[in-house]
Short mmCIF file of C-alpha atoms in Angstrom, two decimals:
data_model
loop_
_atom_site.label_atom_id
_atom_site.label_comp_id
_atom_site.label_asym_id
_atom_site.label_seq_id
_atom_site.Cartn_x
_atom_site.Cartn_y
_atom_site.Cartn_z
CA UNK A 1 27.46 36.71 29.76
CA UNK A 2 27.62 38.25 26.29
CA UNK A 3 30.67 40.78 26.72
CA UNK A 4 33.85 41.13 24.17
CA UNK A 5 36.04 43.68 26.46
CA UNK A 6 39.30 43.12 25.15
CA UNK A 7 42.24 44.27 27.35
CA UNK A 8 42.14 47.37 25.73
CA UNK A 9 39.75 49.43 24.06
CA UNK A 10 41.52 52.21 23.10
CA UNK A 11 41.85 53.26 19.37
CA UNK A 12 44.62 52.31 17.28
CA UNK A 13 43.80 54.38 14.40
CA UNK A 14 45.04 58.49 14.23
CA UNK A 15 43.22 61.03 12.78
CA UNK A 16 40.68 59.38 11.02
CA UNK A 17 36.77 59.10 11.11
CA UNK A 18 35.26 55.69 9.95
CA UNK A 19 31.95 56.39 8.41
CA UNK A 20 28.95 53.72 7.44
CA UNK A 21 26.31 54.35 4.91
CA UNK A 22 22.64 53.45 6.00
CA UNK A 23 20.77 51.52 3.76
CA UNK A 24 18.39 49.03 5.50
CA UNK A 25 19.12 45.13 4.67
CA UNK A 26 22.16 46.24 2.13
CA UNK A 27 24.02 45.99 5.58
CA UNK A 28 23.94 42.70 5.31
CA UNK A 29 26.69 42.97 3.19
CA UNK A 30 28.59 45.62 4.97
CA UNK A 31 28.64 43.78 7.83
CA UNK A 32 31.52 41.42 6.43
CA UNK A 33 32.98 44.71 6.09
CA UNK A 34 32.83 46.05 9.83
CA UNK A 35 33.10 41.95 11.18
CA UNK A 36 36.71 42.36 8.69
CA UNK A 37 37.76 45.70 10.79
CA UNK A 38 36.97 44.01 13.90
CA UNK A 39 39.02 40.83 12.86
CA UNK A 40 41.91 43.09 12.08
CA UNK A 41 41.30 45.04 14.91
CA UNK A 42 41.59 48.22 13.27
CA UNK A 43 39.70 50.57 15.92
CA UNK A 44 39.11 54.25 14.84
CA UNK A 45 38.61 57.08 17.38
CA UNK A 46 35.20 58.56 16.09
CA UNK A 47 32.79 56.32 14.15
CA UNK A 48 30.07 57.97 12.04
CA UNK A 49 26.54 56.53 11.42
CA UNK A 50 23.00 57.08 9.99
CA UNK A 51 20.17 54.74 9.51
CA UNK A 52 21.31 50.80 9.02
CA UNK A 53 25.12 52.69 9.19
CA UNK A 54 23.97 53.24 13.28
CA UNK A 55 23.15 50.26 13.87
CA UNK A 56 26.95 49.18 12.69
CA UNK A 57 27.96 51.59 14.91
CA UNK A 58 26.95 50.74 18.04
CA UNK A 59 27.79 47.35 17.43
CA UNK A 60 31.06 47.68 16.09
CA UNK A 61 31.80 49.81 19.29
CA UNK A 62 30.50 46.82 21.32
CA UNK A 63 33.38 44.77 19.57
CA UNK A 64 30.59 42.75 19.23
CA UNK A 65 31.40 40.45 15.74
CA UNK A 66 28.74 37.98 16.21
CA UNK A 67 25.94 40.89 16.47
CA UNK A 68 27.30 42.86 13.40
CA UNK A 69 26.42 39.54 11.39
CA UNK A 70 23.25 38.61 13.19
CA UNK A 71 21.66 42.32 13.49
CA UNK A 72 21.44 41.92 9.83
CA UNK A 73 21.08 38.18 8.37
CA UNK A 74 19.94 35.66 11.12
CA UNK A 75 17.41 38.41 12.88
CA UNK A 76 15.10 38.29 9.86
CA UNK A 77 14.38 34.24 10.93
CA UNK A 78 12.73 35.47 14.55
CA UNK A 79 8.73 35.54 14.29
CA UNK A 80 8.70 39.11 15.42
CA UNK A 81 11.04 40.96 13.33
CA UNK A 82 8.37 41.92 10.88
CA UNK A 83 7.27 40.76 7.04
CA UNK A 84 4.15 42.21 5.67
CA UNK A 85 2.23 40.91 8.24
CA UNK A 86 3.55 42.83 11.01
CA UNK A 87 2.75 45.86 8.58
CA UNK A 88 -0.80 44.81 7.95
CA UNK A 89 -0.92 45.00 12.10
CA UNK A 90 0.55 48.37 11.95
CA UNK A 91 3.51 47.33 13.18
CA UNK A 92 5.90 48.12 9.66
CA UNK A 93 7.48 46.05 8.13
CA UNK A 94 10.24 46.01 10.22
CA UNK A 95 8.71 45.54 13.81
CA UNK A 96 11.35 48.37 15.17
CA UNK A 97 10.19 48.86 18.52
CA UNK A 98 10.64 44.81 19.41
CA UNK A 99 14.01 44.82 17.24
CA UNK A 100 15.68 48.11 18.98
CA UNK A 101 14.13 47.96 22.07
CA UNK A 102 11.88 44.57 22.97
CA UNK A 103 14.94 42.32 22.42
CA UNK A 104 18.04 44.04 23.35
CA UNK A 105 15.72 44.68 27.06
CA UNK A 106 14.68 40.72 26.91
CA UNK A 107 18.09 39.11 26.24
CA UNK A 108 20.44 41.85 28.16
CA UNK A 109 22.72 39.82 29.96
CA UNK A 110 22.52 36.38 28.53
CA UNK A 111 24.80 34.88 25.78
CA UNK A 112 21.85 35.19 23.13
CA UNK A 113 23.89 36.75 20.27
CA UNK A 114 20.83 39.51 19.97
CA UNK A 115 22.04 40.76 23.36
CA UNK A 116 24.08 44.11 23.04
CA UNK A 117 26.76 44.46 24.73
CA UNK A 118 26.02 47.27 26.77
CA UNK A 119 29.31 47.38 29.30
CA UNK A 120 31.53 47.47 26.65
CA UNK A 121 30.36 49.76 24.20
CA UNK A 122 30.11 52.37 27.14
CA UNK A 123 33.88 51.35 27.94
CA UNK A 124 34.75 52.19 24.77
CA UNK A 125 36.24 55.55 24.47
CA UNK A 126 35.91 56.04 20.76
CA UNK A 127 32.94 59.03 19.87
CA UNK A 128 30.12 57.92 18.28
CA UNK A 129 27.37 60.20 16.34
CA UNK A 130 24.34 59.05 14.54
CA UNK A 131 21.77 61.39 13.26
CA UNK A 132 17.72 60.98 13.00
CA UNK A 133 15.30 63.27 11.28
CA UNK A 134 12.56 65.63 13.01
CA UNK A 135 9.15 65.17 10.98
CA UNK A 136 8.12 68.27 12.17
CA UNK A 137 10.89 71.02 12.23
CA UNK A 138 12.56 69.45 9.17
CA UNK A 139 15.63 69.99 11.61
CA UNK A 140 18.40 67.09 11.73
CA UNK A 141 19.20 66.03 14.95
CA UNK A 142 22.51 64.13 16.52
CA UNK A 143 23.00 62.30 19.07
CA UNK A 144 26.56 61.46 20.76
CA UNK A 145 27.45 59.11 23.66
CA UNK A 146 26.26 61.70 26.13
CA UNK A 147 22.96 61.23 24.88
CA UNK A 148 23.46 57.46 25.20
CA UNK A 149 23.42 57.08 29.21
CA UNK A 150 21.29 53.76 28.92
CA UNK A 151 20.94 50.74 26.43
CA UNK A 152 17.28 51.70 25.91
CA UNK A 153 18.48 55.44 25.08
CA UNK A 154 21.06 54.42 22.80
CA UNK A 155 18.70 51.77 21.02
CA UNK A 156 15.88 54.42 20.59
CA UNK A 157 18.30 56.69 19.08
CA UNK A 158 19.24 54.00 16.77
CA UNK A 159 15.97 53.01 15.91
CA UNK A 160 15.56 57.39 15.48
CA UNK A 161 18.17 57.20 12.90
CA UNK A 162 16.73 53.49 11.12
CA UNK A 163 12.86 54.47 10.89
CA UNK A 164 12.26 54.33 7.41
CA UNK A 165 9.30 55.90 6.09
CA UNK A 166 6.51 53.67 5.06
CA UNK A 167 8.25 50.99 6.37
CA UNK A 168 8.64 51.81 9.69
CA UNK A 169 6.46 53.39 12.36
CA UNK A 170 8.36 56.41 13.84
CA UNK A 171 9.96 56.74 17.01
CA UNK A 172 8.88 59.35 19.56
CA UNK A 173 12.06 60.41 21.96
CA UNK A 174 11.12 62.92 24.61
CA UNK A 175 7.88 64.12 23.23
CA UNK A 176 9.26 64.80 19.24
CA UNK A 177 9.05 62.46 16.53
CA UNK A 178 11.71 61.09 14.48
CA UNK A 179 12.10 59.32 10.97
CA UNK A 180 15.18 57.85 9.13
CA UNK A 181 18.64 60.27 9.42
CA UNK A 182 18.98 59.55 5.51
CA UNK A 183 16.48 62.77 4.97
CA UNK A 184 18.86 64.70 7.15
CA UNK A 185 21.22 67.18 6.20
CA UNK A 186 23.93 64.55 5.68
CA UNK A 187 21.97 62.58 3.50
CA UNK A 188 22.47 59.28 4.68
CA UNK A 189 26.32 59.64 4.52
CA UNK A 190 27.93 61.82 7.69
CA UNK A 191 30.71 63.07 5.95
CA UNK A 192 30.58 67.17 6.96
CA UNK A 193 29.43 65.82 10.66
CA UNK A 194 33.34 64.20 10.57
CA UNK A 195 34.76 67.65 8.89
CA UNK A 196 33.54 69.93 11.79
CA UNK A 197 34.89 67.66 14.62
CA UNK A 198 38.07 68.44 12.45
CA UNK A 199 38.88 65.56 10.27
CA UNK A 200 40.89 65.40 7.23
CA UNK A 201 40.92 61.99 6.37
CA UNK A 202 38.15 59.60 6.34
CA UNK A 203 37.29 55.77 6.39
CA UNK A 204 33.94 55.25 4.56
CA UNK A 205 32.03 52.36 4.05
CA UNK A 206 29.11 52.18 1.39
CA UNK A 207 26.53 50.42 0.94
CA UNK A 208 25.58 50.84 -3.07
CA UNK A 209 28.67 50.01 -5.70
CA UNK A 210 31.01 52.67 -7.34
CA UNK A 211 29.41 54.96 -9.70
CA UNK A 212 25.72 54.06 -8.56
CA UNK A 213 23.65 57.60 -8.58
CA UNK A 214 19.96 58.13 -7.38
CA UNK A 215 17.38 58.35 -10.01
CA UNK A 216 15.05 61.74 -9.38
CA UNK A 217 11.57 60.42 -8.46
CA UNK A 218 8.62 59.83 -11.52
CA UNK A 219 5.91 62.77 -10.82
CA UNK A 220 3.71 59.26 -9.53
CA UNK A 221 6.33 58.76 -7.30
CA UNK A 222 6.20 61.94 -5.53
CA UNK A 223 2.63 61.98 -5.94
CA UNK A 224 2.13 59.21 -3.92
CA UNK A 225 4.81 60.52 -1.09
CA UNK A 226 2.95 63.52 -0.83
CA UNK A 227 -0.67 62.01 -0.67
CA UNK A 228 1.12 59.31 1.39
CA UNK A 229 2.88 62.13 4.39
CA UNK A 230 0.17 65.06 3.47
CA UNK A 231 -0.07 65.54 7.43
CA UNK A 232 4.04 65.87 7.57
CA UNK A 233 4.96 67.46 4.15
CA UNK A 234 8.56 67.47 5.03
CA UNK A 235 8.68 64.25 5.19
CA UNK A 236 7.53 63.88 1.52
CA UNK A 237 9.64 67.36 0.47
CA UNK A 238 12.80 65.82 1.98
CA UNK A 239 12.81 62.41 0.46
CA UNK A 240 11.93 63.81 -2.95
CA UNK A 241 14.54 66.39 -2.99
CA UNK A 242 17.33 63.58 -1.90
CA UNK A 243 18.70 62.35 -4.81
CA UNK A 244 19.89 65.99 -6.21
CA UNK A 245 22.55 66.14 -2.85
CA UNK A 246 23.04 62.41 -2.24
CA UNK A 247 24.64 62.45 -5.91
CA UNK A 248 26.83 65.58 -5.27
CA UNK A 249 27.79 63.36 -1.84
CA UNK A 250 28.84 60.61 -4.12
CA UNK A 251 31.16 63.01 -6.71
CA UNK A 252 32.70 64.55 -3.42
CA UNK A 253 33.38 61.32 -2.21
CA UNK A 254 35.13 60.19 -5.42
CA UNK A 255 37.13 63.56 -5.18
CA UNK A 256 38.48 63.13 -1.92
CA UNK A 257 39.38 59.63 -2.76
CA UNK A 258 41.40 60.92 -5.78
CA UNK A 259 43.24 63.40 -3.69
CA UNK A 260 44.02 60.34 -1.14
CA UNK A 261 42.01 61.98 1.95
CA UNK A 262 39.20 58.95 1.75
CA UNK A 263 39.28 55.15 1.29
CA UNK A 264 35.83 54.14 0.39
CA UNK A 265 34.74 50.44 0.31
CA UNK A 266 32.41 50.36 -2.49
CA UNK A 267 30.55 46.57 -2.81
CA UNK A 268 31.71 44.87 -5.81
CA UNK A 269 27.92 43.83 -6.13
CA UNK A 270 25.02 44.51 -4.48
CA UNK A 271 22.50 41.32 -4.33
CA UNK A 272 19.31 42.22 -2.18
CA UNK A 273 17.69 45.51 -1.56
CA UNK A 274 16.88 47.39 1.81
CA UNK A 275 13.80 45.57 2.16
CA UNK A 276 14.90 41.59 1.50
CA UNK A 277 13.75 39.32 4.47
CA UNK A 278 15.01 35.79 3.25
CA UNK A 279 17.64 35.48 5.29
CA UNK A 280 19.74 32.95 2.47
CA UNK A 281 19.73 36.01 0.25
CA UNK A 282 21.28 37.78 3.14
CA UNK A 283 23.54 35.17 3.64
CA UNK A 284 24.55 34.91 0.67
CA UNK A 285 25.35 39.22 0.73
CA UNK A 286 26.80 38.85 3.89
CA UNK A 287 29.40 35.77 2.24
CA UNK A 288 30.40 38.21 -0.41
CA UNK A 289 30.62 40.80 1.55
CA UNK A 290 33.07 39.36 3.81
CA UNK A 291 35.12 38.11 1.16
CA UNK A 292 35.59 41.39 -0.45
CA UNK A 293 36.37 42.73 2.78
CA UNK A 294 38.63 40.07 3.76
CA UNK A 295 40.97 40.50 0.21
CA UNK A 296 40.77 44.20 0.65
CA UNK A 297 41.77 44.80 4.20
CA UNK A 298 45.60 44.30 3.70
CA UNK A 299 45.23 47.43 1.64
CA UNK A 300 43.35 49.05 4.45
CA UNK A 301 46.07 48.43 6.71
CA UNK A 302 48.57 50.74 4.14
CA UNK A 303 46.01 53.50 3.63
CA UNK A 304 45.20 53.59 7.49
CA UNK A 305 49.47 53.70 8.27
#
């Protein structure tokens, strides 16, 4: 039986959100990150996260350290997970419905370590809130445990807030259709989701290095979008108009860090992109990831007390 209850789930942490960054197979090197929190057991009462950053979440409420690695390095090895064959099939590139939904159903139960944890993640009493996308409304929309009665409506949620465009078909939940969270109103980064459930001090973990900034999209670029989503416009409108309020997320960021409201673990490096499949590259981000993580958590532990 894959389960991790420990003899007590409760949070250790006051007053403090922990929020992840999306950012597709970049989590490869976060993970180290969240396995590092685990390790430490360092267990915050609300946990923050869109796209890639949901996918942490659930699984670091699961207390699952085995997953966090293998959701985003060793998964890439199984046949099914995707490559540009699956997206040739019409599939995407990422095959989401078997990763969210197909395997997590298959292995539920066993020791596999693609099984989720489903008992203790709904033991848990830490809050939880991931956020997808509406292609139609343009509305962002988030989901919280009570939305999360079942694994397979938790995992659709998370594969709501993961579906990348292009890369990934979208995911239909109760008759509307749903694309990555990163177009959302938080951008990618939940950080005003954390402020009106009344925090003041915040826990973030990134998935791009300090300073890095969005570059605004070539007129091709958005060209191609547009021609690319002309049946959902917003779609195109919302990803071309990111980079303007992802940047003023970053300089925010970097002011609340000066005024000692917000630790942010920034990767020293960043090795692969969101879309790397070879799972030594991974490895390899998920090694330095954990090492950074591992020589920086002893200052975690003083910001945190």
């Amino acid at each position: 039986m894959n389960k991790h209850t420990t003899n007590n789930l409760a949070p250790n942490i006051d007053n403090v959100a922990l929020i992840i960054e999306g950012g597709g197979l970049r989590a490869s090197y976060t993970a180290g990150a969240i396995v590092t929190l685990l390790e430490r057991e360092l267990y915050f009462p609300s946990v923050y996260g869109i796209s890639a950053g949901s996918s942490h979440t659930v699984n670091y409420l699961s207390r699952d350290k085995r997953r966090v690695k293998y959701s985003f390095v060793d998964f890439v090895t199984e046949p099914n997970f995707g490559g540009w064959g699956s997206f040739l099939r019409g599939k995407g590139f990422f095959n989401s419905p078997w990763i969210y939904e197909g395997i997590a159903q298959e292995l539920a139960g066993t020791d596999s370590p693609y099984a989720f944890d489903f008992e203790t993640f709904a033991q848990n009493p830490a809050q939880l809130h991931i956020e997808a996308f509406d292609w139609e409304s343009g509305e962002t929309v988030a989901w919280t445990r009570e939305d999360m009665p079942t694994m397979r409506d938790m995992m659709l949620r998370v594969r709501a807030s993961s579906s990348m465009p292009l890369f990934m078909p979208p995911t239909v939940i109760d008759g509307k259709t749903y694309m990555d969270g990163g177009m959302g109103t938080s951008w990618g980064i939940s950080l005003d989701a954390a402020r009106r459930d009344g925090y003041e001090r915040f826990f973030v973990i990134r998935t791009q290095p300090r300073g890095y900034r969005k570059s605004e999209m070539s007129a091709m670029q958005k060209a191609l979008f547009r021609a690319a989503f002309r049946t959902h416009p917003l779609v195109a409108e919302k990803t071309i108009e990111r980079p303007s309020y992802y940047n003023a997320l970053c300089d925010e960021l970097e002011r609340l860090e000066a005024a000692g409201q917000a630790y942010v673990f920034y990767p020293d490096e960043m090795p692969v992109t969101n879309r790397e499949i070879r799972v030594e590259k991974l490895q390899h981000a998920y090694d330095l990831g954990y090492a950074q993580a591992q020589r920086e958590a002893d200052v975690w532990e003083r910001w945190l007390a």
